[in-house]
Coordinates of C-alpha atoms in Angstrom, one line a residue:
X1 CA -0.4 -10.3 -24.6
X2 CA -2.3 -7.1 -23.3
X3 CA -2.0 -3.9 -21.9
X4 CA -3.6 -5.1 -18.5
X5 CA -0.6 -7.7 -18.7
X6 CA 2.2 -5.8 -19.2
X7 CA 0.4 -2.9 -16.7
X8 CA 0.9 -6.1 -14.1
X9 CA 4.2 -6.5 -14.6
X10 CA 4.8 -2.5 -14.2
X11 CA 3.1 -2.6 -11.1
X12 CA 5.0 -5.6 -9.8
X13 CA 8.5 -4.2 -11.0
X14 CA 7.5 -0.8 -9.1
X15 CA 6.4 -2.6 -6.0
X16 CA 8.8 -5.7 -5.5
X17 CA 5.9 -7.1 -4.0
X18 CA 2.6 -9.1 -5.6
X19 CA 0.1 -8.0 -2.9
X20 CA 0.8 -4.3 -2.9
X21 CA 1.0 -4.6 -6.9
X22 CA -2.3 -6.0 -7.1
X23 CA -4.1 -3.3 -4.6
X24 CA -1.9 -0.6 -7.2
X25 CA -3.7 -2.5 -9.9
X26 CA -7.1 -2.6 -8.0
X27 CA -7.5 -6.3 -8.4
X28 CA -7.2 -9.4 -6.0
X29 CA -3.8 -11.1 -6.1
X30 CA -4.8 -14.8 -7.2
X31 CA -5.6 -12.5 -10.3
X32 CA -2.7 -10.8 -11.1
X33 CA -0.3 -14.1 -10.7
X34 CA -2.5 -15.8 -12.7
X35 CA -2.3 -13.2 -15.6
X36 CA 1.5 -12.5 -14.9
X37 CA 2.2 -16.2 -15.0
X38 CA 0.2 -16.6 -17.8
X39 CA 2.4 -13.8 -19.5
X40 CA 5.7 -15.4 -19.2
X41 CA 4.4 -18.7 -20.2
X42 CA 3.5 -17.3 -23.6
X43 CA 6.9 -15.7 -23.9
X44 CA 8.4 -18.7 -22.0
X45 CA 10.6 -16.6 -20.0
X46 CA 10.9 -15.8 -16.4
X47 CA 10.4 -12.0 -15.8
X48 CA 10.6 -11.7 -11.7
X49 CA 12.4 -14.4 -8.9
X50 CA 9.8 -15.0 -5.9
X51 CA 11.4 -14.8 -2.9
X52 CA 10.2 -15.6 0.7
X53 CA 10.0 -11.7 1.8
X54 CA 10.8 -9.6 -2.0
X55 CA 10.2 -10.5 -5.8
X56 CA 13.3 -9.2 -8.1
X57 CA 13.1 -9.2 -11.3
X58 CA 15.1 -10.6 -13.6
X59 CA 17.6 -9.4 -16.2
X60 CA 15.7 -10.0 -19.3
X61 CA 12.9 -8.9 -17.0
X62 CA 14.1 -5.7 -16.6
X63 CA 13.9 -5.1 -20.3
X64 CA 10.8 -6.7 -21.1
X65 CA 9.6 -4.0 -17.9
X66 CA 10.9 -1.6 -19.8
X67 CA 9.1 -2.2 -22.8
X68 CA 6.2 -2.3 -21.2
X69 CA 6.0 0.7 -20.0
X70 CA 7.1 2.2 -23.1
X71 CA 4.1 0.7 -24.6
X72 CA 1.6 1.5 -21.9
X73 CA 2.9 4.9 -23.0
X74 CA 2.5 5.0 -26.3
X75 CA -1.0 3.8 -26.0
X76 CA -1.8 6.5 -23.3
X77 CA -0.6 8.9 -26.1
X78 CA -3.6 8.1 -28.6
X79 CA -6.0 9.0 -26.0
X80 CA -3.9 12.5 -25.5
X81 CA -3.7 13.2 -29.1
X82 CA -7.7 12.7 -29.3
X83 CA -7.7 15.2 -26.4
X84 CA -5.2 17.5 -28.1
X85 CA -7.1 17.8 -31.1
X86 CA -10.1 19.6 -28.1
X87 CA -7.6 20.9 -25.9
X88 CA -4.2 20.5 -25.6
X89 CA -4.4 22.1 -22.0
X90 CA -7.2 19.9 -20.6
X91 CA -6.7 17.2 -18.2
X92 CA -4.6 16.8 -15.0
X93 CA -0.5 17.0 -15.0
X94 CA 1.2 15.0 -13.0
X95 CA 3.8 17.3 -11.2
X96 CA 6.7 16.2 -8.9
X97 CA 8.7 18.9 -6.6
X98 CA 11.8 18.2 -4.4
X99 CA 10.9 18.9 -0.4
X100 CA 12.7 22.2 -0.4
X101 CA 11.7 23.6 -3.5
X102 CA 7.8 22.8 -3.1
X103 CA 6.5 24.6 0.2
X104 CA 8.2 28.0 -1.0
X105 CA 7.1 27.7 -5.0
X106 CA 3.8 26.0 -4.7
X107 CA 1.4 28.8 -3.5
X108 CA 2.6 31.0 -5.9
X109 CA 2.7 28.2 -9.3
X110 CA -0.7 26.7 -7.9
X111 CA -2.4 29.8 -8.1
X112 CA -1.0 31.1 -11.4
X113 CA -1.8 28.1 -12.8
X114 CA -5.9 27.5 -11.7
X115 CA -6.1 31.6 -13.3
X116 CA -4.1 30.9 -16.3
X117 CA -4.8 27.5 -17.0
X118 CA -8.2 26.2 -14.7
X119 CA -8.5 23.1 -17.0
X120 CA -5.4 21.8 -15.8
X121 CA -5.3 20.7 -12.6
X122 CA -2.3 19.9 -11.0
X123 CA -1.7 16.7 -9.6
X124 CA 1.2 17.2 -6.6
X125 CA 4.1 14.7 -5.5
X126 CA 6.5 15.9 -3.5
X127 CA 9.7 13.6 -2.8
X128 CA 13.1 13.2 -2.7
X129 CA 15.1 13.5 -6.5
X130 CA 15.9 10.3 -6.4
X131 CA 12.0 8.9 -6.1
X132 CA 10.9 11.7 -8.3
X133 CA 13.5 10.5 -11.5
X134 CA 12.5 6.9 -10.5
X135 CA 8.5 8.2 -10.7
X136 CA 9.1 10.1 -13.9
X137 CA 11.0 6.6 -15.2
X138 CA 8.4 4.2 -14.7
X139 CA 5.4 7.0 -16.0
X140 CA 3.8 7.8 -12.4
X141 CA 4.8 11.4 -12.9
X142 CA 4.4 13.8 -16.1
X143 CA 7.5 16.0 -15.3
X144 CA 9.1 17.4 -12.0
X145 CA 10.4 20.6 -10.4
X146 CA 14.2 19.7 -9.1
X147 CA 17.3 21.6 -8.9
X148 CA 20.5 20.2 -10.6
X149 CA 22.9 18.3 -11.0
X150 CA 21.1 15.1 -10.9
X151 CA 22.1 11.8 -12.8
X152 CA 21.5 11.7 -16.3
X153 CA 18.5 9.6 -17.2
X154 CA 17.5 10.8 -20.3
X155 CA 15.2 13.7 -19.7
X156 CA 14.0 16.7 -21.7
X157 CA 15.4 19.3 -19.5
X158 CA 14.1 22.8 -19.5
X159 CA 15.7 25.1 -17.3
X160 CA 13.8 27.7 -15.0
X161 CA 15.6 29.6 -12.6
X162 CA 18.9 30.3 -10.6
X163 CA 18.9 30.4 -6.6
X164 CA 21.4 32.0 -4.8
X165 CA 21.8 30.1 -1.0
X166 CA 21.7 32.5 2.0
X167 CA 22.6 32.2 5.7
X168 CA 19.9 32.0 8.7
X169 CA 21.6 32.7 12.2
X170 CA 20.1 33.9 15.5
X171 CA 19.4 37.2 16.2
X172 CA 21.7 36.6 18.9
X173 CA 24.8 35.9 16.6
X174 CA 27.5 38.2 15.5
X175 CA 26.4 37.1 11.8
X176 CA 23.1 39.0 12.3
X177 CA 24.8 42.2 12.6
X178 CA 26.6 41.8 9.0
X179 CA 25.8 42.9 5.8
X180 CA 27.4 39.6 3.8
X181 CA 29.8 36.7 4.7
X182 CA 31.4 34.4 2.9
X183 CA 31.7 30.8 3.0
X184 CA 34.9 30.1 4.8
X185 CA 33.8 32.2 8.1
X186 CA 30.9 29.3 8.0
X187 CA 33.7 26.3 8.9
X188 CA 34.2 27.8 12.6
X189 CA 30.5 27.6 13.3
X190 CA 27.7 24.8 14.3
X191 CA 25.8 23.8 11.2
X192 CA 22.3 22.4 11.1
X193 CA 21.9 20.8 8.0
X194 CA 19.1 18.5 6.2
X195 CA 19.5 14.6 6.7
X196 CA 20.3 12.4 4.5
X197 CA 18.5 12.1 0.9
X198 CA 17.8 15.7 0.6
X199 CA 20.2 17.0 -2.8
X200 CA 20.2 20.6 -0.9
X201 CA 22.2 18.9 2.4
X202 CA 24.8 17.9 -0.5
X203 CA 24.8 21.4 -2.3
X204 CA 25.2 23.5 1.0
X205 CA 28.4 20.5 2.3
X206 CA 29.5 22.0 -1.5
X207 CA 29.5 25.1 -0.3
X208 CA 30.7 24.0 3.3
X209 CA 32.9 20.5 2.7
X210 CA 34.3 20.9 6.5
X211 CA 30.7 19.5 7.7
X212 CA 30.9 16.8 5.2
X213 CA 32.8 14.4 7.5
X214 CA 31.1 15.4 10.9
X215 CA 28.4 13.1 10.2
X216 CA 30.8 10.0 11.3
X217 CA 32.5 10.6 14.7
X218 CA 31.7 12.2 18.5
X219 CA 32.9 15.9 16.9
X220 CA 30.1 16.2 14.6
X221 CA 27.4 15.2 17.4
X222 CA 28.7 19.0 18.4
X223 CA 29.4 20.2 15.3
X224 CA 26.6 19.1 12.8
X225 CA 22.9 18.9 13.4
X226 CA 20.3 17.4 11.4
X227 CA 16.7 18.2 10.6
X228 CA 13.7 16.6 8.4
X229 CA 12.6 20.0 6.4
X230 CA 13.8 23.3 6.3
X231 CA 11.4 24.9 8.4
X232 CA 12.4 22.9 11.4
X233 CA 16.3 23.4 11.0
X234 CA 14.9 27.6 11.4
X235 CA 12.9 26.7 14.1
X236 CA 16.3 25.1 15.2
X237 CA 18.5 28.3 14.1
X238 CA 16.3 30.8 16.1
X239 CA 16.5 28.8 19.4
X240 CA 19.9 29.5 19.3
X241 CA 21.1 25.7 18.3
X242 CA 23.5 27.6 15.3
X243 CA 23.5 28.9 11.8
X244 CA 22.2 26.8 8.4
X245 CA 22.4 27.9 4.9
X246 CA 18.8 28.2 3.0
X247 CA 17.6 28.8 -0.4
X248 CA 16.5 32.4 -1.1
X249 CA 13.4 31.2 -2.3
X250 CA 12.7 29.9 1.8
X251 CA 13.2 33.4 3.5
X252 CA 10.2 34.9 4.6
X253 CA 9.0 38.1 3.3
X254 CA 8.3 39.8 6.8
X255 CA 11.1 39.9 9.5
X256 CA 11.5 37.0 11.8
X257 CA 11.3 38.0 15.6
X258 CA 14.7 36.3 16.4
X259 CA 15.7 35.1 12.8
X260 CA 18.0 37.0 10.4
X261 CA 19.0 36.2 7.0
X262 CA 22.3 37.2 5.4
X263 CA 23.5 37.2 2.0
X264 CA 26.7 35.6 0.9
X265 CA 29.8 37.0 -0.2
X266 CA 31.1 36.6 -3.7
X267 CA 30.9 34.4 -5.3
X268 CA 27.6 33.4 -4.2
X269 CA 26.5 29.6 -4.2
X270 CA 23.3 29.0 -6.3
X271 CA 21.7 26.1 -7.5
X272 CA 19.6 25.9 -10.6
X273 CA 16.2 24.7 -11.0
X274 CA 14.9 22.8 -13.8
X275 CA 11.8 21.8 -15.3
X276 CA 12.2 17.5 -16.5
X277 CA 9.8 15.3 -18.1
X278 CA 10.3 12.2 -20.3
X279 CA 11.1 12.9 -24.0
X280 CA 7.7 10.3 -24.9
X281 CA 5.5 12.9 -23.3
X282 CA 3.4 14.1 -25.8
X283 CA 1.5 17.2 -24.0
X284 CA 3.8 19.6 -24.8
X285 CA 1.7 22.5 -24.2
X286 CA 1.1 21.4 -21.1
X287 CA 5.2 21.8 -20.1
X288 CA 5.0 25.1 -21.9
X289 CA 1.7 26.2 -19.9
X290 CA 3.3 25.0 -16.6
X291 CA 6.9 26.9 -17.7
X292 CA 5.0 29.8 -18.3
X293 CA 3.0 29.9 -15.0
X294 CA 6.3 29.5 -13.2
X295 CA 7.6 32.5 -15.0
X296 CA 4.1 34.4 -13.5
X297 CA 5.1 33.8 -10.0
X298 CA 6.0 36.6 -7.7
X299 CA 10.2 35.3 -7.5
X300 CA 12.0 38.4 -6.8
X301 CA 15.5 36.5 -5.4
X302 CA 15.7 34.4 -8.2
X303 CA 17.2 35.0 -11.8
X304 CA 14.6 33.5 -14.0
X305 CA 16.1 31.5 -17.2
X306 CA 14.8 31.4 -20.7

């Protein structure tokens, strides 16, 4: 058994698929089969089913998997400790950052962190929570920027800051002459929201449960709007389409020619953002360097968490 081996079966776990495993892996397929099947001869087990279109893998697979990424890990965590005892800081970190987090807090985080810490690159992945848990899972990530709650999976958890939600409507709407509203004036209007996949869409239908069953029938087609990214459900509010709720973070620091942005009412919805990364990770500086440079940035509508 070797670390190539179990790296193999890591890559063919991720994938579900022994061709796109093998370019991961930067070697020919015939190869990686051979040295897979090879591996569960000598533990005389059967780790993945080959299907005509998908490879699964199998129960006991999923914990020899697992394992082996646990120790791919651990042995990635002699060559840090070597580096640790030069500088705990140098070397890339692998950060993830949820879509509506990453446009808003990157500029700010990149820059602190290339004048604080220019030794430690960062290394950016932006996706959904879901992909970004799954990435941190299987080692593809170091840690990840994503706002809570998400499903417990085990990870050191380090919180960061507090985001209250605010409202975008035309310039054209009555809400653009108002100093606050709250949340239940929101249920007689036309909400554009974030599709599917996006944790924020299901934090704002917190705020606003009336859109949450518009999805399904002729009324929502009127009702409820979707868009891929913040920016173009804006672009959708200042044409006039209807109103969205954003995170303060997302609201532009010069006016908007036909965009205003109102606060809420108390009690003000806010979502939290944390800092995660796998409790094996062994560069803690680095998650103390990166929690630090976070603090650095410019955040004035957020209430930053120790």
């Amino acid at each position: 058994m070797t670390l190539t081996e179990l790296r193999y079966i890591v890559a063919v776990a991720r994938e579900r698929h022994f061709g796109r495993a093998a370019e991961a892996c930067f070697v020919s397929q015939p190869t990686l089969s051979v040295a897979i099947k090879k591996l569960e001869e000598e533990l005389d087990v059967k780790i993945f089913e080959r299907g005509a279109t998908e490879v699964s893998v199998t129960p006991l697979g999923e914990d020899i998997v697992r394992q082996a990424q646990s120790v791919i890990e651990q042995a990635g965590a002699i060559k840090e400790i070597a580096k640790r005892g030069k500088d705990p800081l140098a070397g890339a970190l692998r950060l993830g950052i949820i879509y509506t987090i990453g446009p808003y807090l990157l500029p700010e985080l990149v820059k602190a962190v290339i004048d604080r810490y220019p030794q430690m690159p960062l290394m950016l992945q932006e996706n959904f929570t879901v992909k970004l848990l799954e990435m941190l899972r299987v080692g593809e990530l170091d840690c990840a920027i994503m706002a809570e709650p998400f499903p417990d999976t085990g990870l050191a958890i380090a919180p960061l800051y507090d985001e209250p939600f605010v409202i975008a409507a035309p310039t054209t709407h009555p809400f653009a002459s108002r100093d606050r509203i709250s949340a239940q004036e929101l249920k007689n209007e036309t909400m554009l929201l974030l599709g599917t996949g996006h944790c924020f869409r299901d934090q704002v239908l917190e705020v606003c449960p009336e859109f949450a069953r518009f999805s399904s029938d002729a009324e929502g087609i009127r009702k409820s709007f979707e868009g891929s990214s913040l920016e173009t459900i804006k672009h959708m509010v200042a044409s006039g389409m209807g109103v969205t709720v954003v995170p303060a973070l997302s609201v532009p620091k010069e006016p908007q020619p036909h965009l205003r942005f109102v606060p809420f009412e108390e009690p003000v919805p806010t979502r939290r953002v944390v800092l995660a990364w796998r409790r094996t990770f062994t560069r803690y500086e680095a998650i103390a360097a990166l929690r630090n440079a976070v603090y650095d940035c410019q955040l004035g509508s957020v209430t930053r968490l120790s």
